[in-house]
mmCIF file of C-alpha atoms in Angstrom:
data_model
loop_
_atom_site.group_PDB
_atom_site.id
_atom_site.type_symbol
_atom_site.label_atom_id
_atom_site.label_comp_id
_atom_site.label_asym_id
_atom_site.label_seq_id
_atom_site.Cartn_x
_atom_site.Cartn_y
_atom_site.Cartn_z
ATOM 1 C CA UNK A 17 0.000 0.000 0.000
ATOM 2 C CA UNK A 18 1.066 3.170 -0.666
ATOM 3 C CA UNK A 19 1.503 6.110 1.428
ATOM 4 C CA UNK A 20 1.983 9.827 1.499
ATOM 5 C CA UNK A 21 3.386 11.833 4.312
ATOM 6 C CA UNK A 22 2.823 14.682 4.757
ATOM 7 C CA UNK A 23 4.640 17.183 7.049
ATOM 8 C CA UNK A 24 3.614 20.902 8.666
ATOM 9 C CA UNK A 25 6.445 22.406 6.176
ATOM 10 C CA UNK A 26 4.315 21.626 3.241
ATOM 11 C CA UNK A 27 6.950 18.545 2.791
ATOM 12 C CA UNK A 28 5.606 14.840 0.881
ATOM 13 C CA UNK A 29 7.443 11.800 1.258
ATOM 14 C CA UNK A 30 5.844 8.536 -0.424
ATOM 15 C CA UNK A 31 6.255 5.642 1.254
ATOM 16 C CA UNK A 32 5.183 1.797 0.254
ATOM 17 C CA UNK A 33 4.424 -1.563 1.851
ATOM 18 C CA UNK A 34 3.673 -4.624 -0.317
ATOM 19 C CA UNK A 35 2.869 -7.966 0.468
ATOM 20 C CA UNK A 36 4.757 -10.151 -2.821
ATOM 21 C CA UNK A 37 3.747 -13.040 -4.810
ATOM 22 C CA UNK A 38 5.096 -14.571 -8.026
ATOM 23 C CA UNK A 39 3.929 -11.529 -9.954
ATOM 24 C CA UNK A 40 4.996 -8.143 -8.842
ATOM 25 C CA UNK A 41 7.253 -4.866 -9.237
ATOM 26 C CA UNK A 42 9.726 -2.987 -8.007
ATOM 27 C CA UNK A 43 9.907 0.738 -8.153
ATOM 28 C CA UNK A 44 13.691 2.219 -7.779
ATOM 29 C CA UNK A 45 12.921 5.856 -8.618
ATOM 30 C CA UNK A 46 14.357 7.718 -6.433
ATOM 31 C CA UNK A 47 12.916 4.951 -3.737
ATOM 32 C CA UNK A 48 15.295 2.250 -1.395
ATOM 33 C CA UNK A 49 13.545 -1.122 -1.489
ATOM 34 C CA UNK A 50 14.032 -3.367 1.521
ATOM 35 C CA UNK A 51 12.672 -7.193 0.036
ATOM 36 C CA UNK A 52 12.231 -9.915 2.699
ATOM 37 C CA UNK A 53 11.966 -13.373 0.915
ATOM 38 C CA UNK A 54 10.004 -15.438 3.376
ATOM 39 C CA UNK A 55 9.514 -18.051 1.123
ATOM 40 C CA UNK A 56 10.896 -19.566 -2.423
ATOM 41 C CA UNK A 57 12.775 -17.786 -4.540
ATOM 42 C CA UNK A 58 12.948 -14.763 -7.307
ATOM 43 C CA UNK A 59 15.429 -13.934 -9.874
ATOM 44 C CA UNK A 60 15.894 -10.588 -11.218
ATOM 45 C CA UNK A 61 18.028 -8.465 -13.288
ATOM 46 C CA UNK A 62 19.181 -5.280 -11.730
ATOM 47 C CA UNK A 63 21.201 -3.196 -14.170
ATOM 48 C CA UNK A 64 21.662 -5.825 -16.508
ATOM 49 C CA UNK A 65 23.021 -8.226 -14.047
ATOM 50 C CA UNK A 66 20.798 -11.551 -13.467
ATOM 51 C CA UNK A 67 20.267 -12.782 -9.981
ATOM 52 C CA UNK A 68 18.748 -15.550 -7.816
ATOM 53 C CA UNK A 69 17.810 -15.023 -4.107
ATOM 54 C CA UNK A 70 16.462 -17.624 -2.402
ATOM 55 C CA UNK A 71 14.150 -17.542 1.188
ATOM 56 C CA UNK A 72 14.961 -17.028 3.936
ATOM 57 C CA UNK A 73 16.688 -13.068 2.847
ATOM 58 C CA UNK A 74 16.422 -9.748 2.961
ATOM 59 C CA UNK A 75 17.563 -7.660 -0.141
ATOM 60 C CA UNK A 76 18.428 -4.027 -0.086
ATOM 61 C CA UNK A 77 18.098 -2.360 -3.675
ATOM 62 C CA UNK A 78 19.443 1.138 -4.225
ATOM 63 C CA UNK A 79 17.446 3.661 -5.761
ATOM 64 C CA UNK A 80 17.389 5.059 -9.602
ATOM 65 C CA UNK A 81 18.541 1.502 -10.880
ATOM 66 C CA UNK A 82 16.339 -1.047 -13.386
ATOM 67 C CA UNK A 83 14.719 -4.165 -12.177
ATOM 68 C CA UNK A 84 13.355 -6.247 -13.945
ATOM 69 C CA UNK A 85 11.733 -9.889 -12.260
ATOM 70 C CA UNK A 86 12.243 -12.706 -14.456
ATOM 71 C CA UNK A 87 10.820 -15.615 -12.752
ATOM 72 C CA UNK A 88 10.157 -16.708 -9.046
ATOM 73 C CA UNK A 89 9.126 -20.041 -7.295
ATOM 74 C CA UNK A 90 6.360 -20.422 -4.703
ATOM 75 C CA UNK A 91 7.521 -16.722 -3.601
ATOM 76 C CA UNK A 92 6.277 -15.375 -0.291
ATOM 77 C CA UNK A 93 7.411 -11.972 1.027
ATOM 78 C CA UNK A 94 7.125 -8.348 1.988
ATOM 79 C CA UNK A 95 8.568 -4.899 0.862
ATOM 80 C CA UNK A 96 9.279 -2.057 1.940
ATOM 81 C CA UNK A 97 10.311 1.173 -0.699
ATOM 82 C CA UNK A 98 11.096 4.419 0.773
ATOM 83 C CA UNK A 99 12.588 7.759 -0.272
ATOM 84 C CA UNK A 100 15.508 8.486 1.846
ATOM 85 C CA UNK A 101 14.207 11.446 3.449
ATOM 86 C CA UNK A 102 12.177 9.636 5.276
ATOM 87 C CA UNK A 103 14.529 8.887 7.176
ATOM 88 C CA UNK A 104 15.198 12.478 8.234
ATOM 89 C CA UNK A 105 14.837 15.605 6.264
ATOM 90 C CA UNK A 106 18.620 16.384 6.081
ATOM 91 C CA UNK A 107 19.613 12.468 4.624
ATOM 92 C CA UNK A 108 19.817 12.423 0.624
ATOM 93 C CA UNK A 109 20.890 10.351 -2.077
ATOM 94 C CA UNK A 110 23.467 12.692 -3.057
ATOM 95 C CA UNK A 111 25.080 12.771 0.739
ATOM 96 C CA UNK A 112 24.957 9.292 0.288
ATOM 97 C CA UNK A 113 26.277 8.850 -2.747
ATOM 98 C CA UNK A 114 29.481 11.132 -2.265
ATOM 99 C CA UNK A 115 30.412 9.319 0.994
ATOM 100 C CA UNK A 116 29.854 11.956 3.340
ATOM 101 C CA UNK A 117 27.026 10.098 5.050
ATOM 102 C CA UNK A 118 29.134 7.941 7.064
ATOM 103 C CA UNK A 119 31.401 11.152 8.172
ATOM 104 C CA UNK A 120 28.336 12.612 9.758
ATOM 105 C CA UNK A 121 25.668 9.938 10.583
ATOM 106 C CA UNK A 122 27.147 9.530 13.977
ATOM 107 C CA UNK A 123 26.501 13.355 14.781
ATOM 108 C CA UNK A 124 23.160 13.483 13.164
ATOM 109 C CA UNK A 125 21.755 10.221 15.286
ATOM 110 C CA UNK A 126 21.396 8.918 11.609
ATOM 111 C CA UNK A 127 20.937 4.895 10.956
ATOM 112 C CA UNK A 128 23.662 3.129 9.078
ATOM 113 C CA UNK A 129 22.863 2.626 5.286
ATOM 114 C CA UNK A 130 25.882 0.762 4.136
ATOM 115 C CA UNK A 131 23.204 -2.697 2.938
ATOM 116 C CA UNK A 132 22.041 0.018 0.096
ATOM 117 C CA UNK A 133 25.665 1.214 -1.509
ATOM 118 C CA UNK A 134 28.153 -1.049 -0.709
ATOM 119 C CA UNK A 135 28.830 -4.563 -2.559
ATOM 120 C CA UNK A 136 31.765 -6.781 -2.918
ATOM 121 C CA UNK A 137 31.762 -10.104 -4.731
ATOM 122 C CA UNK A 138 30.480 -11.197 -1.736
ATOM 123 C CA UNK A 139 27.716 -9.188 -1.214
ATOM 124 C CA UNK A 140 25.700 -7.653 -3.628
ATOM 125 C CA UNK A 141 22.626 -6.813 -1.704
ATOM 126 C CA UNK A 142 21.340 -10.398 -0.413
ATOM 127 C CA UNK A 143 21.966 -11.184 3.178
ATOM 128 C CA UNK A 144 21.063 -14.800 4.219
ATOM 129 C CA UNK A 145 19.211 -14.868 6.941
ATOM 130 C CA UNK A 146 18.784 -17.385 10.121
ATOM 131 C CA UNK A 147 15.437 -18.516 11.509
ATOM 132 C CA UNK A 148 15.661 -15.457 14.753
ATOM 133 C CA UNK A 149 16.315 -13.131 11.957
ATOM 134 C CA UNK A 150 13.800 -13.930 9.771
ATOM 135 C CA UNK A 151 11.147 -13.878 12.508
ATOM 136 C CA UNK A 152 12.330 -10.399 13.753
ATOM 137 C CA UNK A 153 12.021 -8.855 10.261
ATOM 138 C CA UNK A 154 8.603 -10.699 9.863
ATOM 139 C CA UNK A 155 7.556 -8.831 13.319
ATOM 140 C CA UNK A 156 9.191 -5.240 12.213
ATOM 141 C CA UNK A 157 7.628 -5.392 8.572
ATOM 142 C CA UNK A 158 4.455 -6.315 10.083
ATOM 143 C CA UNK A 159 4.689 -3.118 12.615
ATOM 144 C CA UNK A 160 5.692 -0.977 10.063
ATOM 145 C CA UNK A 161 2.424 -2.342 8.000
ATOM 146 C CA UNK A 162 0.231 -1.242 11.584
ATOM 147 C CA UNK A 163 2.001 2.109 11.299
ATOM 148 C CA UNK A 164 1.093 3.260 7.702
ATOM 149 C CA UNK A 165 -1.971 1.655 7.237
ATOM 150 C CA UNK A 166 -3.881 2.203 10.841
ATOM 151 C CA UNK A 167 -2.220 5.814 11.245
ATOM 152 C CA UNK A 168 -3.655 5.819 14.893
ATOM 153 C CA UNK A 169 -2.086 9.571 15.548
ATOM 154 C CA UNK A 170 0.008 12.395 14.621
ATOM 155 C CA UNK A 171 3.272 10.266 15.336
ATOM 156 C CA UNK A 172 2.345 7.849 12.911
ATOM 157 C CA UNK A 173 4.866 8.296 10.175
ATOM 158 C CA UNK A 174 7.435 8.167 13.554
ATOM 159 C CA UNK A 175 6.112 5.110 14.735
ATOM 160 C CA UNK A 176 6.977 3.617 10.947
ATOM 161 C CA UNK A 177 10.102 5.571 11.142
ATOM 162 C CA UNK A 178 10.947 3.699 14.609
ATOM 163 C CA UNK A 179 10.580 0.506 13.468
ATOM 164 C CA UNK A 180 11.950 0.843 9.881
ATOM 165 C CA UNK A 181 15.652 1.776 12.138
ATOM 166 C CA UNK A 182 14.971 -1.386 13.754
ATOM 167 C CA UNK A 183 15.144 -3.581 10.845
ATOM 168 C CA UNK A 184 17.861 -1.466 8.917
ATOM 169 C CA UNK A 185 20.074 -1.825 12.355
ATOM 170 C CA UNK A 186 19.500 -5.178 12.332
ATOM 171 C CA UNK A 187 20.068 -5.713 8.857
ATOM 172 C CA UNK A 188 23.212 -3.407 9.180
ATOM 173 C CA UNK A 189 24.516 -5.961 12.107
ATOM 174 C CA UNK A 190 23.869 -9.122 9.824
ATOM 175 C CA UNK A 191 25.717 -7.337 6.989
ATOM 176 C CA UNK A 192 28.561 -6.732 8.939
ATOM 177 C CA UNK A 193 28.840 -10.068 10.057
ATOM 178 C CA UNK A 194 28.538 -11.611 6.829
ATOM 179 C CA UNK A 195 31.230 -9.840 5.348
ATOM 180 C CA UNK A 196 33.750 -10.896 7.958
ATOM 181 C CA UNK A 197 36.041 -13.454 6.541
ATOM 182 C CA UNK A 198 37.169 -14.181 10.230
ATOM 183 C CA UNK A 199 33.519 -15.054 11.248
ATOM 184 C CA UNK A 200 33.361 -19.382 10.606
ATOM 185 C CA UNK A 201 30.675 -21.081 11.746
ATOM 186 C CA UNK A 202 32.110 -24.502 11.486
ATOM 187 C CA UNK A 203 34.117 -24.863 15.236
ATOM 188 C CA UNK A 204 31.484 -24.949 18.190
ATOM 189 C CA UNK A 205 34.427 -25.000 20.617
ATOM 190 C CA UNK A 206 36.074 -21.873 19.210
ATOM 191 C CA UNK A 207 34.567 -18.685 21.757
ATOM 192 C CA UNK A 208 35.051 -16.046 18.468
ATOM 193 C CA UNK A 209 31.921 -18.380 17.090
ATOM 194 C CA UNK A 210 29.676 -18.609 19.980
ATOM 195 C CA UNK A 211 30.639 -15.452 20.683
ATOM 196 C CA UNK A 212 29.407 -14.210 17.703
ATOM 197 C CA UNK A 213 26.183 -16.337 17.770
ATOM 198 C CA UNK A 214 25.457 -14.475 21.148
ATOM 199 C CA UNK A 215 25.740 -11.031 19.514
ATOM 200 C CA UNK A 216 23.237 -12.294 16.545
ATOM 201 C CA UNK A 217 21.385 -13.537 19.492
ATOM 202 C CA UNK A 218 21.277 -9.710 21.471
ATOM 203 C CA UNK A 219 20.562 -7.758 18.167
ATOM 204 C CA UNK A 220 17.997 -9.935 17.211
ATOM 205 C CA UNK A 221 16.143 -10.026 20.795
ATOM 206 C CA UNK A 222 17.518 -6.790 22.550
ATOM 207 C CA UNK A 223 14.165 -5.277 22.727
ATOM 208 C CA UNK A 224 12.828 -8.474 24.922
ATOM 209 C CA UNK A 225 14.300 -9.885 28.501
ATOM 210 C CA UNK A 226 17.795 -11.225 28.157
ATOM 211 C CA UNK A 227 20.706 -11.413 30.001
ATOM 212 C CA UNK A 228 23.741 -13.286 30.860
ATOM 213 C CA UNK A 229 21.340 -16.583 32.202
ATOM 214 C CA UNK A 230 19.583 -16.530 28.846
ATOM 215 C CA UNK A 231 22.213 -16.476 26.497
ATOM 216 C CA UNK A 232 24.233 -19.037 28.558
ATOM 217 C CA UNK A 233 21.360 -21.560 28.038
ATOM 218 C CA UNK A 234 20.857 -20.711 24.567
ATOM 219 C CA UNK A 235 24.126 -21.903 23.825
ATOM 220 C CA UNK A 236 24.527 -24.997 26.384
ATOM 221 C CA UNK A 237 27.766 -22.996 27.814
ATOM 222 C CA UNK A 238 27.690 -22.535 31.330
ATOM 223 C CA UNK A 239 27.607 -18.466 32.469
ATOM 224 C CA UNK A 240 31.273 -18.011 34.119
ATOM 225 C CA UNK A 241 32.608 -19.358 31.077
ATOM 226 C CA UNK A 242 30.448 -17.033 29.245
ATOM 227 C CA UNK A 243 31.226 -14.289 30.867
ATOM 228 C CA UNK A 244 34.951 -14.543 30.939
ATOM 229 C CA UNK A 245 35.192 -14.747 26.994
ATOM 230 C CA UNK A 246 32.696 -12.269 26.248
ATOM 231 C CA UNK A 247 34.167 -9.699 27.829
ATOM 232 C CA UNK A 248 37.743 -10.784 26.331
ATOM 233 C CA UNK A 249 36.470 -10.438 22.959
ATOM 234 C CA UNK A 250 33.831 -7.944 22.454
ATOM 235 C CA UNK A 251 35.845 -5.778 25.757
ATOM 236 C CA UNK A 252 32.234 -5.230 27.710
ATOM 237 C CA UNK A 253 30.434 -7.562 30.450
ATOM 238 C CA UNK A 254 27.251 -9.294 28.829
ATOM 239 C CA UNK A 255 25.118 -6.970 30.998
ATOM 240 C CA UNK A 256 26.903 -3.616 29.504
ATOM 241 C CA UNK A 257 26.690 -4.486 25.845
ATOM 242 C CA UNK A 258 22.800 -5.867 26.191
ATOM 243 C CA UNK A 259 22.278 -2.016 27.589
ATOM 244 C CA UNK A 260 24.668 -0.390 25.493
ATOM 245 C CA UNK A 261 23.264 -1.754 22.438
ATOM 246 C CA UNK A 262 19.425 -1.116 23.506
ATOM 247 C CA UNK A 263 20.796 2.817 24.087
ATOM 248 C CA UNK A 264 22.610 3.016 20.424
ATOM 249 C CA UNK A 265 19.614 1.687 18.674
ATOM 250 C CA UNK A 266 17.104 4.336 21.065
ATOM 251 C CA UNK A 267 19.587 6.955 19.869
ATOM 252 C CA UNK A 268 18.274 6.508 16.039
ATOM 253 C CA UNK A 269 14.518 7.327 17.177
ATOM 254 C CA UNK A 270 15.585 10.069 19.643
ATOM 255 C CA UNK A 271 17.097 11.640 16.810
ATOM 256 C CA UNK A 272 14.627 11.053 14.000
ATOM 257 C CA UNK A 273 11.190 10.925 15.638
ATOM 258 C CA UNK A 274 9.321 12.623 17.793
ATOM 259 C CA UNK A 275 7.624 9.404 19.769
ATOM 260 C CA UNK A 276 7.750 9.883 23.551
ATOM 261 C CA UNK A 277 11.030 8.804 25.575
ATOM 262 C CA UNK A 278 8.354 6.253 27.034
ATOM 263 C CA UNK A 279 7.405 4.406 24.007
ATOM 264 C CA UNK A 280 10.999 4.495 22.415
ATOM 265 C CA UNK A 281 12.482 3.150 25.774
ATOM 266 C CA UNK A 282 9.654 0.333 25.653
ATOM 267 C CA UNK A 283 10.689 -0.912 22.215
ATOM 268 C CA UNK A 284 14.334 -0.626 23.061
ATOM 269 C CA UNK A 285 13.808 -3.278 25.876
ATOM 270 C CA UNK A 286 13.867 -0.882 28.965
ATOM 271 C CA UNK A 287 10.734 -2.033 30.852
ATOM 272 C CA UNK A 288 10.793 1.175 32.997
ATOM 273 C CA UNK A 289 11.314 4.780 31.401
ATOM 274 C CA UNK A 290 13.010 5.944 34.660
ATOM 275 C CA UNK A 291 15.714 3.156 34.553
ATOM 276 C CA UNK A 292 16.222 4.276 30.483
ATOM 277 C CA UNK A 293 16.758 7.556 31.224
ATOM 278 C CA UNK A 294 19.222 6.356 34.425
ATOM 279 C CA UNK A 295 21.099 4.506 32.137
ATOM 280 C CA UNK A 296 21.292 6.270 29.014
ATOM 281 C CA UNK A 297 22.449 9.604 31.074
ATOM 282 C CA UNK A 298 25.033 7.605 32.975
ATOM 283 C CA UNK A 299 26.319 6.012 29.293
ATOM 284 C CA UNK A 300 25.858 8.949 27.267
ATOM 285 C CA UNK A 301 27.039 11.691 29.823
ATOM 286 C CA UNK A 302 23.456 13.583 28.727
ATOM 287 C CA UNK A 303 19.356 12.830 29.213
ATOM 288 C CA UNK A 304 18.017 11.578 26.323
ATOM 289 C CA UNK A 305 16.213 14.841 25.882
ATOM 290 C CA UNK A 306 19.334 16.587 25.784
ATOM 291 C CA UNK A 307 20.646 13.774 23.358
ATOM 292 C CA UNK A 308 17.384 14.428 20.657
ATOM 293 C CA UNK A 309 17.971 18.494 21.395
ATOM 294 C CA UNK A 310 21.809 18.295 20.568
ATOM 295 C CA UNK A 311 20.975 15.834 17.836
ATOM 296 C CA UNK A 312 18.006 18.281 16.137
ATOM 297 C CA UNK A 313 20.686 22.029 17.031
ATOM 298 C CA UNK A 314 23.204 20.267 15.267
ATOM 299 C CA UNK A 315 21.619 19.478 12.246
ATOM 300 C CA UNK A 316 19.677 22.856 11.993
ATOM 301 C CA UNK A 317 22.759 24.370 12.334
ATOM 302 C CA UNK A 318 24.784 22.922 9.754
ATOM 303 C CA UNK A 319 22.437 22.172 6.960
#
C-alpha cells in the first residue's frame, strides 16, 4: 500500500508496503527497497546483471537503478520502498552517494545505510538470513504495515520511522557479520563463534528480557565461562553491551522521531522509562532529551 506523508512544512514523502507473490514490481525511482523473501525464490536483473535469491533473505536495492523480475518459485514476502528522506529531512541520495554520510551519521543520530551502496563479490545486496532473523524482520515489517496503514495519531509516520531503524540496524549488524572473513561457523568450541552467535542472538532479541542466564542456556555454555570470553572479545560484560546496544539503537529514534522517551524506551527493551533515562544519562554523559535536542541544534545548524 502506498503512502503519502505529509509534514507541517508543506513537505511529501511517499512511502510503500507490499505484500509479494510470483507476480509483482519494483519501483527504484528515487525509492530504497528493503525485500524480505520469506519463502521460495525470485530472480531478477538489476542493471543488466541476473540474480537468484532464495528464502529465507532480505535484499536491499538502491534507488534510480532497473529491475526487472524474471521468474520466481512459490515466492512469499514483503517490501518495503522508501525515499531516503524519510529517514530524516537532512539524509539524501546525493550525501549518500558522495560518501559523506558515514562522516556525519554519527553526529546526526542517523541509521547506518551501508546494505544500500556497498557490494563486494560477496555481497551484492542479499543477506542470508537465520530462523531469529527472519522472525524479527517478519515482526518489524508487520509493525511498520500497523504504522502506515492504521495511522492511529500524529506520530504515525514516527512510529513507521521507529521501526523501519529497527530492521535497517539489524540488517546493518547481519551485513557486517557476513562480510567478515574471520567469522566461521564450522568450530562450536572456538569462543570467536559462539561469541558471535550471542551477539546475533542480542541484536535480534535486545528489545525483549535477556541477560547473561539466557544467552548461557541458549548456547549450552555454562555463564562463568560465558562471561569470561565475552568480555575478552567484544571488551564489555554481557550486561553492559545488552544495555549499550538497547541505548545506540534508542539513539536513532531520539534523533529522528518525535515518539515519547516512554514508548521508544519500551521498544528498546527498557521495561521502565526511569531506569532508560538512568542509564542512558550515565552512558551517554546527557538525558536523552538533551541527546534528541543536541541531535536536532546540530543538524539545523549545519544544513
Amino acid at each position: 500500500m502506498p503512502v503519502c506523508c505529509k509534514y507541517n512544512s508543506g513537505r511529501m514523502i511517499d512511502i510503500c508496503f507490499k505484500s509479494l507473490d510470483n507476480h509483482f514490481e519494483i519501483e527504484t525511482k528515487e525509492q530504497y527497497n528493503l525485500i524480505l523473501i520469506e519463502k521460495g525464490s525470485i530472480s531478477i536483473e538489476i542493471d543488466g546483471k541476473r540474480f537468484t535469491y532464495s528464502a529465507p533473505s532480505l535484499i536491499a536495492i538502491q534507488e534510480n537503478v532497473t529491475v526487472a523480475l524474471i521468474s520466481s518459485h512459490r515466492l512469499l514476502g514483503k517490501a518495503i520502498s522508501f525515499h531516503v528522506s524519510f529517514l530524516n529531512v537532512n539524509i539524501t541520495y546525493k550525501l549518500i552517494n558522495e560518501r559523506a554520510y558515514e562522516d556525519v551519521s554519527e553526529n546526526y543520530g542517523f541509521i547506518p545505510l551501508n546494505i544500500f551502496y556497498e557490494r563486494s563479490n560477496k555481497y551484492y545486496g542479499c543477506i542470508p538470513l537465520y530462523s531469529e532473523s527472519l522472525t524479527q524482520f517478519r515482526e518489524q515489517f508487520h509493525k511498520f504495515y500497523q504504522a502506515i496503514s492504521e495511522q492511529k495519531d500524529k506520530r504515525w509516520s514516527c512510529r513507521a520511522r521507529l521501526h523501519l531503524n529497527i530492521i535497517l540496524e539489524l540488517a546493518h549488524q547481519l551485513y557486517l557479520d557476513y562480510i567478515n572473513e574471520k567469522l566461521t561457523l564450522y568450530d562450536s568450541k572456538d569462543s570467536n563463534v559462539w561469541v558471535s552467535i550471542l551477539l546475533e542472538k542480542i541484536h535480534n532479541d535486545y528489545m525483549k528480557p535477556i541477560s547473561l542466564a539466557t544467552l548461557s542456556e541458549y548456547i549450552h555454555i555454562n555463564k562463568t565461562t560465558v562471561g569470561i570470553h565475552f568480555k575478552k572479545i567484544t571488551g564489555f560484560s554481557v550486561t553492559d553491551y545488552i544495555i549499550n546496544y538497547r541505548i545506540k539503537c534508542a539513539c536513532y529514534s531520539l534523533a529522528t522521531t518525535g515518539i515519547s522517551i516512554k514508548e521508544i524506551a519500551m521498544e528498546c527493551g527498557f521495561k521502565q522509562e526511569a531506569y532508560f533515562i538512568r542509564q542512558f544519562t550515565a552512558k551517554k554523559g546527557m538525558s536523552p532529551t538533551e541527546y534528541r535536542n543536541r541531535c536536532v541544534a546540530l543538524r539545523k545548524n549545519d544544513f
